XYZ file of N, CA, C and O in Angstrom:
716
model
N 0.811 -1.209 0.000
C 0.000 0.000 0.000
C 0.852 1.270 0.000
O 0.317 2.355 0.069
N 2.164 1.133 -0.067
C 3.036 2.311 -0.109
C 2.846 3.002 -1.450
O 2.846 2.376 -2.499
N 2.690 4.316 -1.417
C 2.414 5.072 -2.642
C 3.669 5.692 -3.247
O 3.704 5.984 -4.431
N 4.696 5.948 -2.426
C 5.895 6.637 -2.880
C 7.132 6.018 -2.235
O 7.116 5.704 -1.048
N 8.185 5.858 -3.036
C 9.438 5.296 -2.532
C 10.586 6.172 -3.016
O 10.683 6.480 -4.204
N 11.454 6.561 -2.086
C 12.716 7.210 -2.444
C 13.816 6.189 -2.205
O 13.925 5.648 -1.102
N 14.594 5.902 -3.228
C 15.647 4.887 -3.143
C 16.957 5.515 -3.592
O 17.248 5.597 -4.782
N 17.725 5.987 -2.631
C 18.981 6.679 -2.922
C 20.165 5.731 -2.814
O 20.195 4.855 -1.955
N 21.144 5.948 -3.665
C 22.402 5.220 -3.552
C 23.251 5.937 -2.500
O 23.330 7.164 -2.503
N 23.862 5.168 -1.625
C 24.692 5.754 -0.581
C 25.939 6.368 -1.205
O 26.649 5.726 -1.973
N 26.184 7.614 -0.870
C 27.417 8.282 -1.261
C 28.132 8.651 0.022
O 27.596 9.389 0.852
N 29.314 8.124 0.201
C 30.083 8.387 1.414
C 30.767 9.743 1.256
O 31.671 9.910 0.445
N 30.291 10.717 2.033
C 30.771 12.097 1.943
C 31.872 12.360 2.969
O 31.806 11.867 4.098
N 32.854 13.145 2.557
C 33.894 13.568 3.492
C 33.258 14.310 4.662
O 32.257 14.993 4.504
N 33.861 14.136 5.846
C 33.367 14.827 7.027
C 32.241 14.099 7.739
O 31.709 14.607 8.717
N 31.861 12.922 7.258
C 30.803 12.145 7.895
C 31.409 10.949 8.629
O 32.532 10.518 8.318
N 30.676 10.382 9.599
C 31.174 9.165 10.260
C 31.431 8.029 9.268
O 32.408 7.293 9.409
N 30.576 7.902 8.260
C 30.807 6.858 7.247
C 32.164 7.035 6.580
O 32.878 6.073 6.332
N 32.522 8.265 6.280
C 33.805 8.521 5.625
C 34.960 8.148 6.553
O 35.964 7.572 6.125
N 34.815 8.463 7.840
C 35.852 8.147 8.815
C 36.117 6.645 8.871
O 37.259 6.211 8.965
N 35.045 5.846 8.788
C 35.160 4.388 8.929
C 35.024 3.642 7.603
O 34.844 2.431 7.591
N 35.130 4.355 6.483
C 34.847 3.754 5.176
C 35.682 2.510 4.885
O 35.198 1.583 4.245
N 36.926 2.469 5.354
C 37.781 1.319 5.051
C 37.406 0.076 5.848
O 37.738 -1.043 5.452
N 36.692 0.263 6.960
C 36.291 -0.888 7.769
C 34.844 -1.315 7.486
O 34.376 -2.313 8.019
N 34.153 -0.560 6.643
C 32.772 -0.891 6.304
C 32.748 -1.882 5.139
O 33.588 -1.822 4.249
N 31.784 -2.738 5.151
C 31.637 -3.717 4.071
C 30.658 -3.149 3.040
O 29.500 -3.542 2.993
N 31.138 -2.201 2.247
C 30.295 -1.545 1.254
C 30.533 -2.158 -0.122
O 31.660 -2.540 -0.450
N 29.489 -2.230 -0.934
C 29.664 -2.786 -2.281
C 30.497 -1.853 -3.153
O 30.528 -0.642 -2.938
N 31.159 -2.453 -4.149
C 31.923 -1.625 -5.080
C 30.964 -0.913 -6.034
O 29.756 -1.166 -6.042
N 31.508 -0.004 -6.835
C 30.682 0.839 -7.703
C 29.860 0.029 -8.706
O 28.683 0.333 -8.938
N 30.441 -1.012 -9.280
C 29.694 -1.841 -10.234
C 28.507 -2.524 -9.571
O 27.419 -2.581 -10.138
N 28.716 -3.011 -8.356
C 27.624 -3.670 -7.628
C 26.535 -2.664 -7.277
O 25.342 -2.962 -7.397
N 26.926 -1.467 -6.874
C 25.948 -0.420 -6.571
C 25.106 -0.116 -7.808
O 23.880 0.007 -7.731
N 25.749 -0.034 -8.968
C 25.027 0.231 -10.220
C 24.058 -0.904 -10.534
O 22.912 -0.660 -10.927
N 24.508 -2.132 -10.371
C 23.625 -3.281 -10.600
C 22.444 -3.262 -9.640
O 21.308 -3.559 -10.030
N 22.686 -2.908 -8.380
C 21.615 -2.832 -7.389
C 20.605 -1.752 -7.773
O 19.398 -1.955 -7.648
N 21.095 -0.626 -8.246
C 20.216 0.465 -8.663
C 19.332 0.018 -9.830
O 18.105 0.180 -9.782
N 19.944 -0.535 -10.863
C 19.168 -0.973 -12.032
C 18.168 -2.056 -11.660
O 17.031 -2.062 -12.149
N 18.558 -2.950 -10.776
C 17.644 -3.992 -10.303
C 16.457 -3.359 -9.565
O 15.300 -3.742 -9.786
N 16.739 -2.381 -8.719
C 15.685 -1.694 -7.974
C 14.712 -0.998 -8.913
O 13.491 -1.106 -8.756
N 15.247 -0.291 -9.901
C 14.401 0.412 -10.874
C 13.471 -0.579 -11.572
O 12.262 -0.341 -11.689
N 14.025 -1.692 -12.021
C 13.220 -2.676 -12.758
C 12.182 -3.354 -11.874
O 11.041 -3.553 -12.286
N 12.577 -3.710 -10.657
C 11.625 -4.368 -9.741
C 10.487 -3.433 -9.365
O 9.331 -3.845 -9.292
N 10.794 -2.173 -9.121
C 9.735 -1.222 -8.785
C 8.800 -1.011 -9.974
O 7.583 -0.929 -9.800
N 9.352 -0.939 -11.171
C 8.512 -0.794 -12.367
C 7.578 -1.999 -12.515
O 6.396 -1.845 -12.807
N 8.113 -3.198 -12.291
C 7.287 -4.417 -12.359
C 6.128 -4.365 -11.374
O 5.082 -4.957 -11.595
N 6.300 -3.661 -10.283
C 5.276 -3.563 -9.239
C 4.399 -2.318 -9.385
O 3.652 -1.970 -8.483
N 4.538 -1.639 -10.522
C 3.642 -0.526 -10.817
C 4.112 0.848 -10.400
O 3.338 1.807 -10.460
N 5.371 0.950 -9.983
C 5.902 2.244 -9.573
C 6.601 2.902 -10.751
O 7.510 2.325 -11.347
N 6.196 4.132 -11.062
C 6.857 4.891 -12.112
C 8.014 5.670 -11.533
O 7.925 6.203 -10.430
N 9.089 5.724 -12.280
C 10.239 6.514 -11.853
C 10.078 7.908 -12.426
O 10.061 8.097 -13.629
N 9.959 8.906 -11.559
C 9.807 10.265 -12.064
C 11.044 11.118 -11.821
O 11.148 12.229 -12.335
N 12.001 10.601 -11.067
C 13.250 11.294 -10.791
C 14.291 10.226 -10.519
O 13.950 9.084 -10.246
N 15.559 10.567 -10.589
C 16.631 9.588 -10.425
C 16.352 8.612 -9.288
O 16.479 7.406 -9.447
N 15.938 9.116 -8.141
C 15.799 8.288 -6.945
C 14.383 8.203 -6.405
O 14.185 7.729 -5.297
N 13.394 8.670 -7.156
C 12.028 8.698 -6.652
C 11.076 7.940 -7.565
O 11.090 8.120 -8.787
N 10.226 7.132 -6.931
C 9.296 6.246 -7.621
C 7.939 6.353 -6.936
O 7.863 6.544 -5.721
N 6.870 6.200 -7.709
C 5.559 6.277 -7.078
C 4.507 5.584 -7.928
O 4.705 5.318 -9.113
N 3.386 5.309 -7.288
C 2.210 4.887 -8.025
C 1.675 6.105 -8.764
O 1.927 7.253 -8.357
N 0.951 5.897 -9.821
C 0.463 6.998 -10.652
C -0.282 8.034 -9.810
O -1.164 7.704 -9.018
N 0.130 9.308 -9.965
C -0.534 10.402 -9.269
C 0.018 10.725 -7.892
O -0.480 11.630 -7.222
N 1.049 10.009 -7.455
C 1.584 10.232 -6.117
C 2.997 10.816 -6.120
O 3.754 10.645 -5.173
N 3.350 11.549 -7.169
C 4.639 12.226 -7.208
C 4.697 13.229 -6.056
O 3.699 13.849 -5.720
N 5.852 13.383 -5.470
C 6.012 14.327 -4.371
C 6.065 15.751 -4.916
O 7.008 16.122 -5.606
N 5.048 16.528 -4.602
C 5.030 17.927 -5.055
C 6.203 18.692 -4.452
O 6.784 19.567 -5.089
N 6.543 18.355 -3.209
C 7.675 18.986 -2.535
C 8.961 18.739 -3.327
O 9.691 19.679 -3.661
N 9.261 17.487 -3.625
C 10.476 17.152 -4.374
C 10.470 17.789 -5.755
O 11.501 18.269 -6.229
N 9.331 17.801 -6.408
C 9.263 18.367 -7.757
C 9.566 19.860 -7.773
O 10.069 20.378 -8.767
N 9.314 20.549 -6.689
C 9.685 21.974 -6.632
C 11.201 22.113 -6.763
O 11.696 23.010 -7.428
N 11.958 21.230 -6.113
C 13.419 21.257 -6.252
C 13.817 21.000 -7.699
O 14.604 21.723 -8.285
N 13.281 19.919 -8.252
C 13.736 19.460 -9.573
C 13.258 20.382 -10.696
O 13.882 20.418 -11.757
N 12.172 21.103 -10.483
C 11.722 22.075 -11.484
C 12.344 23.458 -11.253
O 12.004 24.418 -11.941
N 13.227 23.530 -10.255
C 13.948 24.770 -9.948
C 12.957 25.879 -9.584
O 13.084 27.015 -10.029
N 11.960 25.525 -8.770
C 10.953 26.474 -8.309
C 11.268 26.887 -6.879
O 12.008 26.214 -6.170
N 10.676 27.971 -6.447
C 10.932 28.492 -5.113
C 10.366 27.572 -4.026
O 9.359 26.899 -4.227
N 11.049 27.594 -2.866
C 10.577 26.871 -1.689
C 11.141 27.561 -0.457
O 12.159 28.248 -0.517
N 10.454 27.403 0.651
C 10.861 28.017 1.909
C 11.050 26.941 2.961
O 10.149 26.131 3.203
N 12.225 26.933 3.572
C 12.518 26.020 4.667
C 12.658 26.813 5.949
O 13.317 27.857 5.969
N 12.029 26.347 7.017
C 12.077 27.055 8.296
C 12.555 26.082 9.363
O 12.020 24.989 9.499
N 13.580 26.493 10.101
C 14.104 25.673 11.181
C 15.595 25.453 11.020
O 16.194 25.838 10.010
N 16.210 24.832 12.041
C 17.642 24.555 11.973
C 17.978 23.715 10.742
O 17.287 22.746 10.435
N 19.000 24.120 10.030
C 19.512 23.411 8.851
C 18.593 23.495 7.639
O 18.869 22.878 6.623
N 17.512 24.240 7.714
C 16.576 24.344 6.596
C 17.167 25.221 5.493
O 17.792 26.238 5.756
N 16.944 24.804 4.270
C 17.408 25.548 3.092
C 16.200 26.110 2.353
O 15.116 25.518 2.370
N 16.408 27.236 1.671
C 15.338 27.909 0.941
C 15.869 28.444 -0.380
O 17.068 28.643 -0.558
N 14.925 28.701 -1.292
C 15.218 29.328 -2.575
C 14.076 30.289 -2.874
O 12.965 29.869 -3.186
N 14.347 31.599 -2.733
C 13.340 32.635 -2.960
C 13.964 33.799 -3.733
O 15.098 34.189 -3.451
N 13.207 34.345 -4.665
C 13.643 35.517 -5.426
C 15.032 35.349 -6.042
O 15.849 36.265 -6.037
N 15.306 34.144 -6.546
C 16.579 33.891 -7.211
C 17.768 33.707 -6.286
O 18.902 33.584 -6.739
N 17.546 33.681 -4.986
C 18.625 33.538 -4.005
C 18.392 32.295 -3.149
O 17.269 31.970 -2.800
N 19.482 31.650 -2.814
C 19.443 30.503 -1.906
C 19.976 30.952 -0.545
O 20.884 31.776 -0.467
N 19.407 30.389 0.527
C 19.899 30.665 1.871
C 19.523 29.499 2.774
O 18.702 28.647 2.420
N 20.175 29.451 3.939
C 19.909 28.372 4.897
C 20.110 28.901 6.309
O 20.601 30.010 6.518
N 19.732 28.086 7.283
C 19.915 28.413 8.687
C 20.928 27.451 9.299
O 21.075 26.315 8.838
N 21.608 27.908 10.341
C 22.561 27.059 11.062
C 21.896 25.756 11.500
O 20.688 25.730 11.761
N 22.690 24.710 11.623
C 22.160 23.413 12.058
C 21.771 23.404 13.532
O 20.897 22.678 13.941
N 22.474 24.181 14.316
C 22.297 24.175 15.769
C 20.957 24.796 16.166
O 20.645 25.924 15.790
N 20.170 24.056 16.942
C 18.854 24.508 17.367
C 18.938 25.805 18.177
O 18.181 26.743 17.947
N 19.860 25.851 19.143
C 19.977 27.051 19.983
C 20.347 28.271 19.150
O 19.840 29.366 19.390
N 21.229 28.104 18.193
C 21.587 29.229 17.309
C 20.376 29.691 16.518
O 20.174 30.888 16.335
N 19.582 28.753 16.075
C 18.392 29.122 15.312
C 17.409 29.914 16.187
O 16.830 30.898 15.744
N 17.251 29.500 17.440
C 16.322 30.179 18.351
C 16.842 31.570 18.727
O 16.091 32.545 18.723
N 18.144 31.671 19.042
C 18.683 32.943 19.518
C 18.996 33.924 18.391
O 18.908 35.136 18.583
N 19.367 33.417 17.216
C 19.706 34.303 16.102
C 19.325 33.629 14.779
O 20.185 33.096 14.079
N 18.042 33.669 14.456
C 17.591 32.980 13.232
C 17.890 33.789 11.959
O 17.016 34.040 11.145
N 19.138 34.188 11.814
C 19.540 34.960 10.643
C 19.886 34.013 9.506
O 20.761 33.142 9.659
N 19.235 34.153 8.357
C 19.554 33.271 7.240
C 20.966 33.545 6.702
O 21.426 34.687 6.695
N 21.620 32.479 6.275
C 22.972 32.575 5.724
C 22.868 32.503 4.202
O 22.341 31.527 3.658
N 23.343 33.527 3.497
C 23.261 33.516 2.036
C 24.018 32.323 1.456
O 25.083 31.947 1.942
N 23.448 31.739 0.406
C 24.061 30.567 -0.234
C 24.109 30.732 -1.749
O 24.092 29.760 -2.484
N 24.118 31.977 -2.222
C 24.316 32.242 -3.641
C 23.036 32.293 -4.445
O 21.929 32.173 -3.934
N 23.247 32.506 -5.719
C 22.137 32.577 -6.668
C 21.565 31.187 -6.915
O 22.216 30.185 -6.678
N 20.376 31.177 -7.466
C 19.761 29.915 -7.866
C 18.898 30.132 -9.082
O 18.520 31.264 -9.412
N 18.597 29.058 -9.773
C 17.682 29.129 -10.898
C 18.307 29.528 -12.216
O 17.585 29.787 -13.175
N 19.635 29.563 -12.270
C 20.291 29.911 -13.530
C 20.094 28.795 -14.556
O 19.680 27.685 -14.237
N 20.433 29.106 -15.778
C 20.221 28.170 -16.880
C 20.934 26.836 -16.667
O 20.329 25.775 -16.881
N 22.207 26.862 -16.244
C 22.945 25.614 -16.074
C 22.337 24.752 -14.965
O 22.232 23.532 -15.092
N 21.901 25.395 -13.888
C 21.275 24.659 -12.797
C 19.940 24.055 -13.257
O 19.639 22.897 -12.962
N 19.178 24.829 -13.978
C 17.891 24.349 -14.492
C 18.090 23.119 -15.378
O 17.374 22.126 -15.244
N 19.066 23.180 -16.263
C 19.356 22.047 -17.147
C 19.717 20.816 -16.323
O 19.187 19.723 -16.533
N 20.622 20.990 -15.356
C 21.053 19.868 -14.528
C 19.882 19.254 -13.766
O 19.721 18.034 -13.726
N 19.039 20.095 -13.185
C 17.916 19.578 -12.398
C 16.877 18.887 -13.287
O 16.344 17.840 -12.912
N 16.602 19.453 -14.448
C 15.636 18.816 -15.357
C 16.123 17.446 -15.817
O 15.326 16.529 -16.017
N 17.434 17.304 -15.988
C 17.970 16.017 -16.425
C 17.880 14.952 -15.336
O 18.043 13.771 -15.616
N 17.587 15.331 -14.104
C 17.334 14.358 -13.033
C 15.934 13.761 -13.133
O 15.636 12.747 -12.521
N 15.079 14.435 -13.890
C 13.684 14.014 -14.006
C 13.477 13.074 -15.185
O 14.087 13.243 -16.242
N 12.572 12.135 -15.019
C 12.215 11.228 -16.101
C 11.635 12.004 -17.284
O 11.832 11.631 -18.432
N 10.950 13.115 -17.014
C 10.381 13.920 -18.097
C 11.467 14.625 -18.897
O 11.251 15.018 -20.037
N 12.649 14.815 -18.318
C 13.789 15.362 -19.024
C 13.781 16.867 -19.190
O 13.026 17.596 -18.551
N 14.643 17.316 -20.077
C 14.853 18.728 -20.365
C 14.123 19.073 -21.649
O 14.491 18.616 -22.726
N 13.097 19.885 -21.524
C 12.255 20.275 -22.650
C 12.653 21.650 -23.152
O 12.699 22.607 -22.375
N 12.899 21.760 -24.457
C 13.213 23.062 -25.040
C 12.032 24.019 -24.889
O 12.221 25.212 -24.647
N 10.823 23.504 -24.995
C 9.632 24.351 -24.864
C 9.569 24.978 -23.467
O 9.362 26.185 -23.320
N 9.751 24.175 -22.427
C 9.706 24.695 -21.055
C 10.891 25.616 -20.774
O 10.763 26.602 -20.061
N 12.037 25.285 -21.355
C 13.213 26.132 -21.206
C 12.929 27.507 -21.814
O 13.229 28.540 -21.210
N 12.317 27.525 -22.984
C 11.983 28.784 -23.655
C 10.994 29.589 -22.820
O 11.132 30.805 -22.685
N 10.000 28.911 -22.256
C 9.011 29.597 -21.423
C 9.670 30.249 -20.205
O 9.260 31.311 -19.766
N 10.695 29.623 -19.689
C 11.355 30.127 -18.483
C 12.387 31.214 -18.775
O 12.473 32.212 -18.066
N 13.199 31.015 -19.828
C 14.329 31.902 -20.087
C 14.166 32.793 -21.319
O 15.014 33.642 -21.579
N 13.102 32.575 -22.091
C 12.869 33.417 -23.261
C 13.804 33.153 -24.420
O 13.953 33.984 -25.313
N 14.433 32.007 -24.399
C 15.306 31.602 -25.501
C 15.366 30.081 -25.545
O 14.996 29.406 -24.577
N 15.839 29.559 -26.663
C 15.938 28.114 -26.831
C 17.241 27.594 -26.216
O 18.208 28.349 -26.058
N 17.238 26.323 -25.903
C 18.450 25.667 -25.419
C 19.499 25.748 -26.519
O 19.200 25.520 -27.692
N 20.717 26.083 -26.142
C 21.815 26.170 -27.102
C 21.925 24.845 -27.869
O 21.906 23.768 -27.269
N 22.033 24.929 -29.169
C 22.108 23.722 -30.017
C 23.295 22.843 -29.640
O 23.278 21.641 -29.870
N 24.338 23.457 -29.049
C 25.501 22.668 -28.616
C 25.094 21.627 -27.568
O 25.676 20.548 -27.498
N 24.108 21.969 -26.760
C 23.627 21.023 -25.743
C 23.025 19.802 -26.447
O 23.306 18.658 -26.082
N 22.220 20.036 -27.472
C 21.625 18.929 -28.212
C 22.687 18.145 -28.978
O 22.625 16.915 -29.055
N 23.678 18.831 -29.535
C 24.747 18.137 -30.251
C 25.527 17.230 -29.307
O 25.846 16.088 -29.646
N 25.814 17.716 -28.113
C 26.527 16.898 -27.114
C 25.647 15.735 -26.659
O 26.128 14.614 -26.479
N 24.360 15.994 -26.513
C 23.432 14.934 -26.102
C 23.381 13.818 -27.137
O 23.196 12.650 -26.789
N 23.556 14.162 -28.401
C 23.544 13.137 -29.454
C 24.645 12.109 -29.237
O 24.446 10.920 -29.503
N 25.804 12.543 -28.725
C 26.881 11.596 -28.412
C 26.436 10.606 -27.344
O 26.705 9.403 -27.439
N 25.744 11.107 -26.322
C 25.270 10.239 -25.245
C 24.116 9.359 -25.707
O 23.936 8.246 -25.212
N 23.340 9.844 -26.656
C 22.266 9.024 -27.221
C 22.870 7.821 -27.947
O 22.381 6.699 -27.824
N 23.960 8.042 -28.685
C 24.641 6.949 -29.389
C 25.191 5.913 -28.421
O 25.300 4.744 -28.744
N 25.536 6.368 -27.193
C 26.044 5.451 -26.162
C 24.916 4.736 -25.439
O 25.163 3.895 -24.570
N 23.660 5.068 -25.765
C 22.519 4.420 -25.130
C 22.192 4.943 -23.747
O 21.577 4.238 -22.943
N 22.563 6.196 -23.450
C 22.342 6.757 -22.120
C 21.153 7.708 -22.052
O 20.718 8.067 -20.960
N 20.651 8.124 -23.215
C 19.517 9.042 -23.226
C 18.814 8.973 -24.568
O 19.288 8.335 -25.504
N 17.665 9.641 -24.627
C 16.936 9.779 -25.886
C 16.672 11.259 -26.122
O 16.533 12.041 -25.179
N 16.625 11.607 -27.391
C 16.233 12.958 -27.793
C 15.000 12.789 -28.653
O 15.025 12.108 -29.680
N 13.915 13.390 -28.186
C 12.644 13.245 -28.888
C 11.837 14.521 -28.718
O 11.670 15.015 -27.597
N 11.350 15.075 -29.823
C 10.546 16.304 -29.793
C 11.239 17.419 -29.014
O 10.636 18.064 -28.159
N 12.516 17.627 -29.268
C 13.313 18.661 -28.595
C 13.338 18.503 -27.076
O 13.420 19.484 -26.332
N 13.260 17.264 -26.617
C 13.389 16.947 -25.197
C 14.504 15.933 -25.031
O 14.552 14.926 -25.743
N 15.407 16.215 -24.105
C 16.499 15.298 -23.779
C 16.105 14.574 -22.504
O 15.799 15.197 -21.490
N 16.126 13.245 -22.564
C 15.652 12.436 -21.440
C 16.665 11.330 -21.158
O 16.921 10.491 -22.028
N 17.256 11.354 -19.963
C 18.154 10.268 -19.569
C 17.354 8.992 -19.326
O 16.208 9.049 -18.876
N 17.976 7.848 -19.595
C 17.347 6.569 -19.249
C 17.983 6.049 -17.952
O 18.765 6.758 -17.320
N 17.654 4.820 -17.577
C 18.150 4.266 -16.307
C 19.666 4.280 -16.234
O 20.250 4.657 -15.217
N 20.320 3.850 -17.311
C 21.780 3.830 -17.327
C 22.338 5.255 -17.307
O 23.356 5.521 -16.705
N 21.650 6.177 -17.978
C 22.076 7.568 -17.970
C 21.969 8.193 -16.593
O 22.803 9.014 -16.195
N 20.915 7.817 -15.847
C 20.759 8.338 -14.488
C 21.976 7.965 -13.623
O 22.364 8.718 -12.745
N 22.542 6.795 -13.883
C 23.712 6.379 -13.109
C 24.884 7.338 -13.274
O 25.728 7.466 -12.377
N 24.957 8.012 -14.405
C 26.065 8.921 -14.695
C 25.669 10.386 -14.568
O 26.465 11.275 -14.883
N 24.455 10.647 -14.111
C 23.938 12.018 -14.128
C 24.739 12.979 -13.266
O 24.864 14.158 -13.601
N 25.288 12.531 -12.166
C 26.096 13.431 -11.329
C 27.391 13.819 -12.018
O 27.923 14.892 -11.800
N 27.901 12.927 -12.837
C 29.136 13.214 -13.573
C 28.875 14.208 -14.655
O 29.639 15.109 -14.904
């Protein structure tokens, strides 16, 4: 009866306890992680879950509106310790410490957001992909043809499709999307 599943691949980040103990942990190698991801995608699809983002799957109509705001590069407001926000083209966050948030809830600037390169990257995380039509509606210009020319190389490698001026990564392409 679960309507939505987020299935993330573990990334061991510097500065975390996992990173400190990474050599003593029994973690799968990169090839095994990729196989596990592809297996998960296929098993969830067999059970009726559509993949709408690299790591998010749901039954029809149960996409997370919250998550889609991130991936569509739309504004959102986070309130509380460690909360991040994106408003009026600017990103900001609050300190992680609860007491600091209570005594001095001053947002910390985190740079611009919503630029063309960020929009492209975020759209490519989505199963719907990067649409030239939506890009034009947002930025008032078409996606640079160089982007489509470069995408053609990846299409030949079987990592994405280009259809109706939309670039869409497939399962194997999602594995390389961070790169």
